[in-house]
mmCIF file of N, CA and C in Angstrom:
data_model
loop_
_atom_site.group_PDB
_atom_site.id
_atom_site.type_symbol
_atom_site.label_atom_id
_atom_site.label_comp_id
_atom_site.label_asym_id
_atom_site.label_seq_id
_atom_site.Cartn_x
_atom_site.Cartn_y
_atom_site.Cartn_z
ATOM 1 N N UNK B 284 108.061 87.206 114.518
ATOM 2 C CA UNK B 284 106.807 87.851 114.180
ATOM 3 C C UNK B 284 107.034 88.730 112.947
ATOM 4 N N UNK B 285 105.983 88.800 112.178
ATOM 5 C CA UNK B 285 105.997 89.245 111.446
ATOM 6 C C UNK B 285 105.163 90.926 111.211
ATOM 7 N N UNK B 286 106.078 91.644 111.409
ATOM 8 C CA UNK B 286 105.652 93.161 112.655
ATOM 9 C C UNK B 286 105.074 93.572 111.602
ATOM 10 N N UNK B 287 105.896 94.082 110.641
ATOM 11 C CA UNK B 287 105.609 95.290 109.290
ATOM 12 C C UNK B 287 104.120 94.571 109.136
ATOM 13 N N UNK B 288 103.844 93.806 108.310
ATOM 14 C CA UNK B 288 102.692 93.362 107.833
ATOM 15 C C UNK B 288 101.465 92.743 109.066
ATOM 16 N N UNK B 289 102.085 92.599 110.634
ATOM 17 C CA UNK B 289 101.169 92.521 111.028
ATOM 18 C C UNK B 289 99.919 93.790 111.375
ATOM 19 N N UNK B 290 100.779 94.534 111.519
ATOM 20 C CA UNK B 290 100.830 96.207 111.840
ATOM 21 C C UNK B 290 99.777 97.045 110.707
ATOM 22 N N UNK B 291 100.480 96.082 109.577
ATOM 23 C CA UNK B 291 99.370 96.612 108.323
ATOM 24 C C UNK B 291 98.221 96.143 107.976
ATOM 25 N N UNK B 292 97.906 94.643 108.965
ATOM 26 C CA UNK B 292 96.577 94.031 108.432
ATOM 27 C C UNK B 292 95.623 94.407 109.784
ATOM 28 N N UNK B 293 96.745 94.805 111.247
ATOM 29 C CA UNK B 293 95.546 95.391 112.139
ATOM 30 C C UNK B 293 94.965 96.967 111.687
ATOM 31 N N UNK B 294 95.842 97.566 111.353
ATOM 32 C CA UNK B 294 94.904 98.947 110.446
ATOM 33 C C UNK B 294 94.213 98.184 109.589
ATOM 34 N N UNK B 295 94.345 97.732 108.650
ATOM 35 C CA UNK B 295 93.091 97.256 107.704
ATOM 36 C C UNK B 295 92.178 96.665 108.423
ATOM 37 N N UNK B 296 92.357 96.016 109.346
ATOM 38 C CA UNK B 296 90.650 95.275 110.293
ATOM 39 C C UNK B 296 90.865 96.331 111.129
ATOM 40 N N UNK B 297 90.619 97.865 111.163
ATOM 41 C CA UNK B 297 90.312 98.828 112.102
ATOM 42 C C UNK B 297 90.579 98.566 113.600
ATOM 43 N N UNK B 298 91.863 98.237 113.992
ATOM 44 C CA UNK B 298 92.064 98.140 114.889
ATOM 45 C C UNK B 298 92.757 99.304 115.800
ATOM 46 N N UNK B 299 92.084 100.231 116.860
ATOM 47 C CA UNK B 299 92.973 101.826 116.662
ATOM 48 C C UNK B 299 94.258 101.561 117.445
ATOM 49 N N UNK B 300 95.133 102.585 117.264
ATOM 50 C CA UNK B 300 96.609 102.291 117.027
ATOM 51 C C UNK B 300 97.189 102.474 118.705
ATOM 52 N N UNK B 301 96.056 102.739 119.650
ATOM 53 C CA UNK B 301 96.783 102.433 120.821
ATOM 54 C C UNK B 301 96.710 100.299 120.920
ATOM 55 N N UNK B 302 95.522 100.269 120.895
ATOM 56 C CA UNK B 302 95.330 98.674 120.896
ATOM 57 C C UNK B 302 96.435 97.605 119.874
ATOM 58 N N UNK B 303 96.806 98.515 118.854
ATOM 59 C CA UNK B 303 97.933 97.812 117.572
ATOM 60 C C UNK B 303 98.813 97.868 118.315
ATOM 61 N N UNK B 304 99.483 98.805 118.960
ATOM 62 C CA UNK B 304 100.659 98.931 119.995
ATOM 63 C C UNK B 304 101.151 97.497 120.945
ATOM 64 N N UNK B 305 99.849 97.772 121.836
ATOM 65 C CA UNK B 305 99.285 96.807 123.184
ATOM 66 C C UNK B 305 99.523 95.238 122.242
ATOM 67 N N UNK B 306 98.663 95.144 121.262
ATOM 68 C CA UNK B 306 99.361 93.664 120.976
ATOM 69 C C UNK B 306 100.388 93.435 120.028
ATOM 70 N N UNK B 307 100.911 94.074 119.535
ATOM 71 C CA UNK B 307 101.889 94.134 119.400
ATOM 72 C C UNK B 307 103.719 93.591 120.087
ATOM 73 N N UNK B 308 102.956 95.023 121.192
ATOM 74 C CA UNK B 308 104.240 94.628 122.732
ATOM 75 C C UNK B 308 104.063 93.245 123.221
ATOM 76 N N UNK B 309 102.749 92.980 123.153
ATOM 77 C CA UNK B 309 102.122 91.740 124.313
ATOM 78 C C UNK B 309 103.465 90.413 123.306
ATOM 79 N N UNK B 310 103.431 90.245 121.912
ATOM 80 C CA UNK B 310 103.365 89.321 120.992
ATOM 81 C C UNK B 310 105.505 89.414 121.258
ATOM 82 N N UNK B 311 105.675 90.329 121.351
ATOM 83 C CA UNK B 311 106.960 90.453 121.354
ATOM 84 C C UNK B 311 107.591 90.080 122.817
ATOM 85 N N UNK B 312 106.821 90.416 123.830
ATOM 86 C CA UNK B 312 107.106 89.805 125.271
ATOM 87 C C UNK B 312 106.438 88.338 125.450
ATOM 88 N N UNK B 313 105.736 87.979 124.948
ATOM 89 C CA UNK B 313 105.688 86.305 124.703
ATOM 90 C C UNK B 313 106.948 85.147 124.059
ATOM 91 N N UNK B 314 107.577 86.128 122.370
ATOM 92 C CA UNK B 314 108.415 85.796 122.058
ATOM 93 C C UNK B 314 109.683 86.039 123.141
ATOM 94 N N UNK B 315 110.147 86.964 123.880
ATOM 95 C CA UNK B 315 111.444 87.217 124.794
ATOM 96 C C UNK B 315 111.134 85.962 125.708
ATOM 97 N N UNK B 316 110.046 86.053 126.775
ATOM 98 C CA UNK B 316 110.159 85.313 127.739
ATOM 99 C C UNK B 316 109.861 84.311 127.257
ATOM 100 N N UNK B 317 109.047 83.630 127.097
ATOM 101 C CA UNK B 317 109.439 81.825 126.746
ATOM 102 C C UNK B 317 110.283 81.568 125.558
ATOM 103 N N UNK B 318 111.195 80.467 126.230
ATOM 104 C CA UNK B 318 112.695 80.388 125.726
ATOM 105 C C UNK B 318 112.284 79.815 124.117
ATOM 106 N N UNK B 319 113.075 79.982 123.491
ATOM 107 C CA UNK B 319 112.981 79.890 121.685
ATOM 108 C C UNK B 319 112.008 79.990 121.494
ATOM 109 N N UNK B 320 111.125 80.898 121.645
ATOM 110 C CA UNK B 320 109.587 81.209 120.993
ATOM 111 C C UNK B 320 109.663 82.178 119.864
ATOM 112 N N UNK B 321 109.112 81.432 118.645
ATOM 113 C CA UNK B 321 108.889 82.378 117.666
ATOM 114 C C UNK B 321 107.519 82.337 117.223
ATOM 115 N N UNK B 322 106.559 83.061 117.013
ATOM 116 C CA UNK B 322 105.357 82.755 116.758
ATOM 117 C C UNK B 322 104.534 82.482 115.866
ATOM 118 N N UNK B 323 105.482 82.741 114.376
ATOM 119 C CA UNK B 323 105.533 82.494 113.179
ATOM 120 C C UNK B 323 105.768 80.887 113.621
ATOM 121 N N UNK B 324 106.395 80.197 114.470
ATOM 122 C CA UNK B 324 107.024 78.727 114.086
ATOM 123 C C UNK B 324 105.938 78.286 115.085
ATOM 124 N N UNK B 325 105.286 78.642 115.705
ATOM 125 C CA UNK B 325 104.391 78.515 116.549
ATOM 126 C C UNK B 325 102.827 77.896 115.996
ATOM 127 N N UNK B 326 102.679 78.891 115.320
ATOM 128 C CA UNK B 326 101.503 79.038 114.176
ATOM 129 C C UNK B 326 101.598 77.454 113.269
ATOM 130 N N UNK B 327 102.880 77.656 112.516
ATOM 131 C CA UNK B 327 102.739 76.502 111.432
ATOM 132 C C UNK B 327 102.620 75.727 112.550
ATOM 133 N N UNK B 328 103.065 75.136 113.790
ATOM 134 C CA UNK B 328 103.377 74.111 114.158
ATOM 135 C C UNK B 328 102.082 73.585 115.117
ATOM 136 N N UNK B 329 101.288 74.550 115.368
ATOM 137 C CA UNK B 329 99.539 74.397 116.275
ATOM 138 C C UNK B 329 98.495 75.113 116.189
ATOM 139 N N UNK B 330 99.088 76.140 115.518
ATOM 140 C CA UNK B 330 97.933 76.858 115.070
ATOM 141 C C UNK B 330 98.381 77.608 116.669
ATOM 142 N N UNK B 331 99.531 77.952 117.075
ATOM 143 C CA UNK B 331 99.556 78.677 118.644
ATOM 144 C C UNK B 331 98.557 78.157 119.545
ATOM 145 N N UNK B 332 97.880 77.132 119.727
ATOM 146 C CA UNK B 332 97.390 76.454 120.800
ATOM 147 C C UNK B 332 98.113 75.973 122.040
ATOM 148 N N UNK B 333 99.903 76.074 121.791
ATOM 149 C CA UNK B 333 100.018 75.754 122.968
ATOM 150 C C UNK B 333 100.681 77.211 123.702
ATOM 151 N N UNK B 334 100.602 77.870 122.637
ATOM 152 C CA UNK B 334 100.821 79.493 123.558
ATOM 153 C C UNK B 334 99.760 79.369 124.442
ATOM 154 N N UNK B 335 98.375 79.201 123.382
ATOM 155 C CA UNK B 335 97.442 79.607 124.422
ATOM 156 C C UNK B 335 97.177 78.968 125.820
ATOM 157 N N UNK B 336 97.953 78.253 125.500
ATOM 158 C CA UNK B 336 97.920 76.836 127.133
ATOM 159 C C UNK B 336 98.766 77.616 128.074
ATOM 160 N N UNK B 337 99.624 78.313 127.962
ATOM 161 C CA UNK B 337 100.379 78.730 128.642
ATOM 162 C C UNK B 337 99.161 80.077 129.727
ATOM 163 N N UNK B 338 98.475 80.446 128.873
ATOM 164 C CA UNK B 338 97.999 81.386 129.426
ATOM 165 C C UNK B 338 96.327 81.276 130.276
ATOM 166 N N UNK B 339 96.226 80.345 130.079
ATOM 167 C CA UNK B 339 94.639 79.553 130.316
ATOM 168 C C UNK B 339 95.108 79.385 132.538
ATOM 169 N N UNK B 340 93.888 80.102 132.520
ATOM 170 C CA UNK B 340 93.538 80.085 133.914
ATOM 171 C C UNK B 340 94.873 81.128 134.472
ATOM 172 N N UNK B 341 94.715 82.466 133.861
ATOM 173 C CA UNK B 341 95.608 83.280 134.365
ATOM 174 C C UNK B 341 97.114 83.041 134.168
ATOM 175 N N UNK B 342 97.653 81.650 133.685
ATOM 176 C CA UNK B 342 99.306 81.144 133.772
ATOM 177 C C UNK B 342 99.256 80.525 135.001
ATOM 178 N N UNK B 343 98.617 80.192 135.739
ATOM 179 C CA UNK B 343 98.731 79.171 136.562
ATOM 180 C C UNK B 343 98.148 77.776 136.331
ATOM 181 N N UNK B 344 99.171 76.792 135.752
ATOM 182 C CA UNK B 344 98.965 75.649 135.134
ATOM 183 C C UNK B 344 100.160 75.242 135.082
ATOM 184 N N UNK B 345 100.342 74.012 134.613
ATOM 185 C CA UNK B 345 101.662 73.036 134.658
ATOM 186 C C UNK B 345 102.465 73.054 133.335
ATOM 187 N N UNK B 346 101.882 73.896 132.052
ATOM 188 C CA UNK B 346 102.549 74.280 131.550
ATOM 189 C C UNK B 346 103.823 75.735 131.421
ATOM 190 N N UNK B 347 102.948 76.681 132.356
ATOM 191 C CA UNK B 347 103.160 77.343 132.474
ATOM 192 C C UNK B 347 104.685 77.929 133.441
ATOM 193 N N UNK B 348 104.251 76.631 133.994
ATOM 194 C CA UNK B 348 105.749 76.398 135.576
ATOM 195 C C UNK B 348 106.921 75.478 134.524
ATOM 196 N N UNK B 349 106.748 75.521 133.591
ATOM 197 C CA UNK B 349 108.142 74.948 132.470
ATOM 198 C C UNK B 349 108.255 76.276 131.857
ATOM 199 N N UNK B 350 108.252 77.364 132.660
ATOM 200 C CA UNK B 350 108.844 78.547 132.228
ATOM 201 C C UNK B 350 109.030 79.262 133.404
ATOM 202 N N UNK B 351 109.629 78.965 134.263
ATOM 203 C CA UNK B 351 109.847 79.763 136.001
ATOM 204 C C UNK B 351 110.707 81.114 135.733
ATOM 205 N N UNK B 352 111.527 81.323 134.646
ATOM 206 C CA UNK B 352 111.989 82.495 134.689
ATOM 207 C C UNK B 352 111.168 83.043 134.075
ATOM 208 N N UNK B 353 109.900 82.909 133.066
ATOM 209 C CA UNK B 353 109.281 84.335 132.333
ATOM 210 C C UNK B 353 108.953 85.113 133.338
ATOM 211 N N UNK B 354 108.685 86.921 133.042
ATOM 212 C CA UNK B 354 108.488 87.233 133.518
ATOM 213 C C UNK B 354 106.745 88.292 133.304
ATOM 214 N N UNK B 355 105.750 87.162 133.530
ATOM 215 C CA UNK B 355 104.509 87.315 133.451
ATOM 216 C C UNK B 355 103.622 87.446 134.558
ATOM 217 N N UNK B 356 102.578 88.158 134.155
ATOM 218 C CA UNK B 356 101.749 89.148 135.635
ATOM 219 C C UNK B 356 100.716 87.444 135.924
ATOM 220 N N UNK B 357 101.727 86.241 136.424
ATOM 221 C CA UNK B 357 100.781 84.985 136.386
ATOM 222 C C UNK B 357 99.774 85.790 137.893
ATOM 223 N N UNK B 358 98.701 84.658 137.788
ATOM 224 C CA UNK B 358 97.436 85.117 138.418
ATOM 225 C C UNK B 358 96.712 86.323 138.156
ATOM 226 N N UNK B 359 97.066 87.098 137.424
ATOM 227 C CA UNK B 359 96.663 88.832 137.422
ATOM 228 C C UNK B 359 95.711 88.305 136.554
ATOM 229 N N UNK B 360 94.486 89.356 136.360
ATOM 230 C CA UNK B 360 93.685 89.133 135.048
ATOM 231 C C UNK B 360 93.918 89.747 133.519
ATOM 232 N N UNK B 361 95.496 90.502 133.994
ATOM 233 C CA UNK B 361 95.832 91.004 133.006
ATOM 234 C C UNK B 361 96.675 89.967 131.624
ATOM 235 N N UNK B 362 96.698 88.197 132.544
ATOM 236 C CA UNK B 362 97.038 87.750 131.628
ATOM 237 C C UNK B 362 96.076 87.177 130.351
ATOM 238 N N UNK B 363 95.149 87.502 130.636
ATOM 239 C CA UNK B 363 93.811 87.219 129.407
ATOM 240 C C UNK B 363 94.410 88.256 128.397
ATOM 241 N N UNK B 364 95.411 89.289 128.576
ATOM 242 C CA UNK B 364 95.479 89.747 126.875
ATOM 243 C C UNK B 364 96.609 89.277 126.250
ATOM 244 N N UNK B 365 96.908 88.518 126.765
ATOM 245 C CA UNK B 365 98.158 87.809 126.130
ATOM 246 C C UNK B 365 97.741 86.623 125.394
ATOM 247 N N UNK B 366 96.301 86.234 125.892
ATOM 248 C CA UNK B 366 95.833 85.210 125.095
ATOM 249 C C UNK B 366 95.057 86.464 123.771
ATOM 250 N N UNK B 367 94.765 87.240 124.441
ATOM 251 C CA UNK B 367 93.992 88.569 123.212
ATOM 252 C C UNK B 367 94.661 88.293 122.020
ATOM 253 N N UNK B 368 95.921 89.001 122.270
ATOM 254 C CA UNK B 368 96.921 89.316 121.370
ATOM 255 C C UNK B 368 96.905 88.016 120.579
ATOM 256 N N UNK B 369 97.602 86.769 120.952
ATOM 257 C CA UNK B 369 97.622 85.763 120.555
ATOM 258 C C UNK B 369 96.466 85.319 119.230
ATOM 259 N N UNK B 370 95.049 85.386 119.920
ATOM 260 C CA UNK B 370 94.185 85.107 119.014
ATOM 261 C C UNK B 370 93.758 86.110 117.988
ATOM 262 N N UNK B 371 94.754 87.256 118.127
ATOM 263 C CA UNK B 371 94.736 88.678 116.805
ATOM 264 C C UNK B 371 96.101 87.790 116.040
ATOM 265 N N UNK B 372 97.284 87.602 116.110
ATOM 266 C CA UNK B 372 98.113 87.088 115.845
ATOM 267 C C UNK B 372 97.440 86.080 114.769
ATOM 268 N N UNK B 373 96.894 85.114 114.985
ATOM 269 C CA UNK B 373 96.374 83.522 114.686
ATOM 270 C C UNK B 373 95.632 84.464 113.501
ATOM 271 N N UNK B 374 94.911 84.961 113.897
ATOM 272 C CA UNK B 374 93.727 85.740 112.922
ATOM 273 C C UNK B 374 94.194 86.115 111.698
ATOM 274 N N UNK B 375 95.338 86.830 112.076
ATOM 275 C CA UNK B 375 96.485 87.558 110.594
ATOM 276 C C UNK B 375 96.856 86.353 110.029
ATOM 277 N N UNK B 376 97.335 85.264 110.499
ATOM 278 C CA UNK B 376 98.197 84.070 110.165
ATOM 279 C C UNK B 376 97.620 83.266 108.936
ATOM 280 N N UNK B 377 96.256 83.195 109.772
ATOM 281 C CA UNK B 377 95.082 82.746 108.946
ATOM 282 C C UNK B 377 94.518 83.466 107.815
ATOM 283 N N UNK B 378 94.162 84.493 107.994
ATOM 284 C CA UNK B 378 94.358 85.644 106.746
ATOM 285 C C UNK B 378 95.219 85.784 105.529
ATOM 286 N N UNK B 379 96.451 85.715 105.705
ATOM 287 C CA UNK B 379 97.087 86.206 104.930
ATOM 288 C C UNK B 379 97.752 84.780 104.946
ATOM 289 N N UNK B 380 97.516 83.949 105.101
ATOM 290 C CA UNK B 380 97.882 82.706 104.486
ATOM 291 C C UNK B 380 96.932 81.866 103.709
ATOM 292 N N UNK B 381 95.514 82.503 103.838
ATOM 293 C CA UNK B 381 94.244 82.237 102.578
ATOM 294 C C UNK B 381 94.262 83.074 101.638
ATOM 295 N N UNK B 382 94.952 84.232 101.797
ATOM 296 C CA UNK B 382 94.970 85.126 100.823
ATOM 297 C C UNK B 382 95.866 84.982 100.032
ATOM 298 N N UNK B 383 96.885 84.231 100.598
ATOM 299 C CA UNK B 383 98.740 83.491 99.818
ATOM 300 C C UNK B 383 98.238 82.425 98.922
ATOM 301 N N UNK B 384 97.308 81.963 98.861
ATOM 302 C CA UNK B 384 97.164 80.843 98.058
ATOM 303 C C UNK B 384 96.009 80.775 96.796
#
C-alpha cells in the first residue's frame, strides 16, 4: 500500500482523520491476513474485485474459507468496512492513476 500518499489524497477528499486511521488499519490487516496480499498488485491485477469477494456476505463464502487462518470478525457486520476501506483504496488508485497520465 501505498500509505504516505494514500493518507494525503484522503485529507484532500475531506476525509476526517479518525475515519483516515480506520481505513487505513482496515487496508493493512487485509494485506497481513490474506497470504501474499498486496493491494497495489491487487488493483493492477482486478481492479481489487476479488478482495471484495472475500468480503461479500459478511466473509462467509467459499472464497473466503481459502483463508482459514485470517483472522477476520467473519459473520459480524463489521466486515462491510473492510469492503469500505477497500472501495476508498480503489478510489485513490483510480485517481491518481488518471491524474499520472
Amino acid at each position: 500500500m501505498n500509505e504516505v500518499d494514500f493518507r494525503n489524497w484522503l485529507v484532500k477528499n475531506d476525509v476526517n482523520k479518525k475515519v483516515q486511521s480506520d481505513i487505513v488499519s482496515r487496508i493493512k490487516k487485509i494485506e497481513k491476513e490474506i497470504e501474499n496480499c498486496d493491494i497495489d498488485e491487487q488493483y493492477r491485477r482486478d481492479k481489487c474485485e476479488y478482495l471484495m469477494s472475500l468480503f461479500l456476505n459478511m466473509g462467509i463464502n467459499d472464497e473466503m474459507k481459502k483463508y482459514p487462518s485470517a483472522e477476520f470478525p467473519i459473520g459480524k457486520y463489521h466486515m462491510s468496512t473492510f469492503r469500505y476501506a477497500i472501495k476508498y483504496y480503489v478510489r485513490f488508485c483510480s485517481d491518481t492513476l488518471s491524474t499520472a497520465l
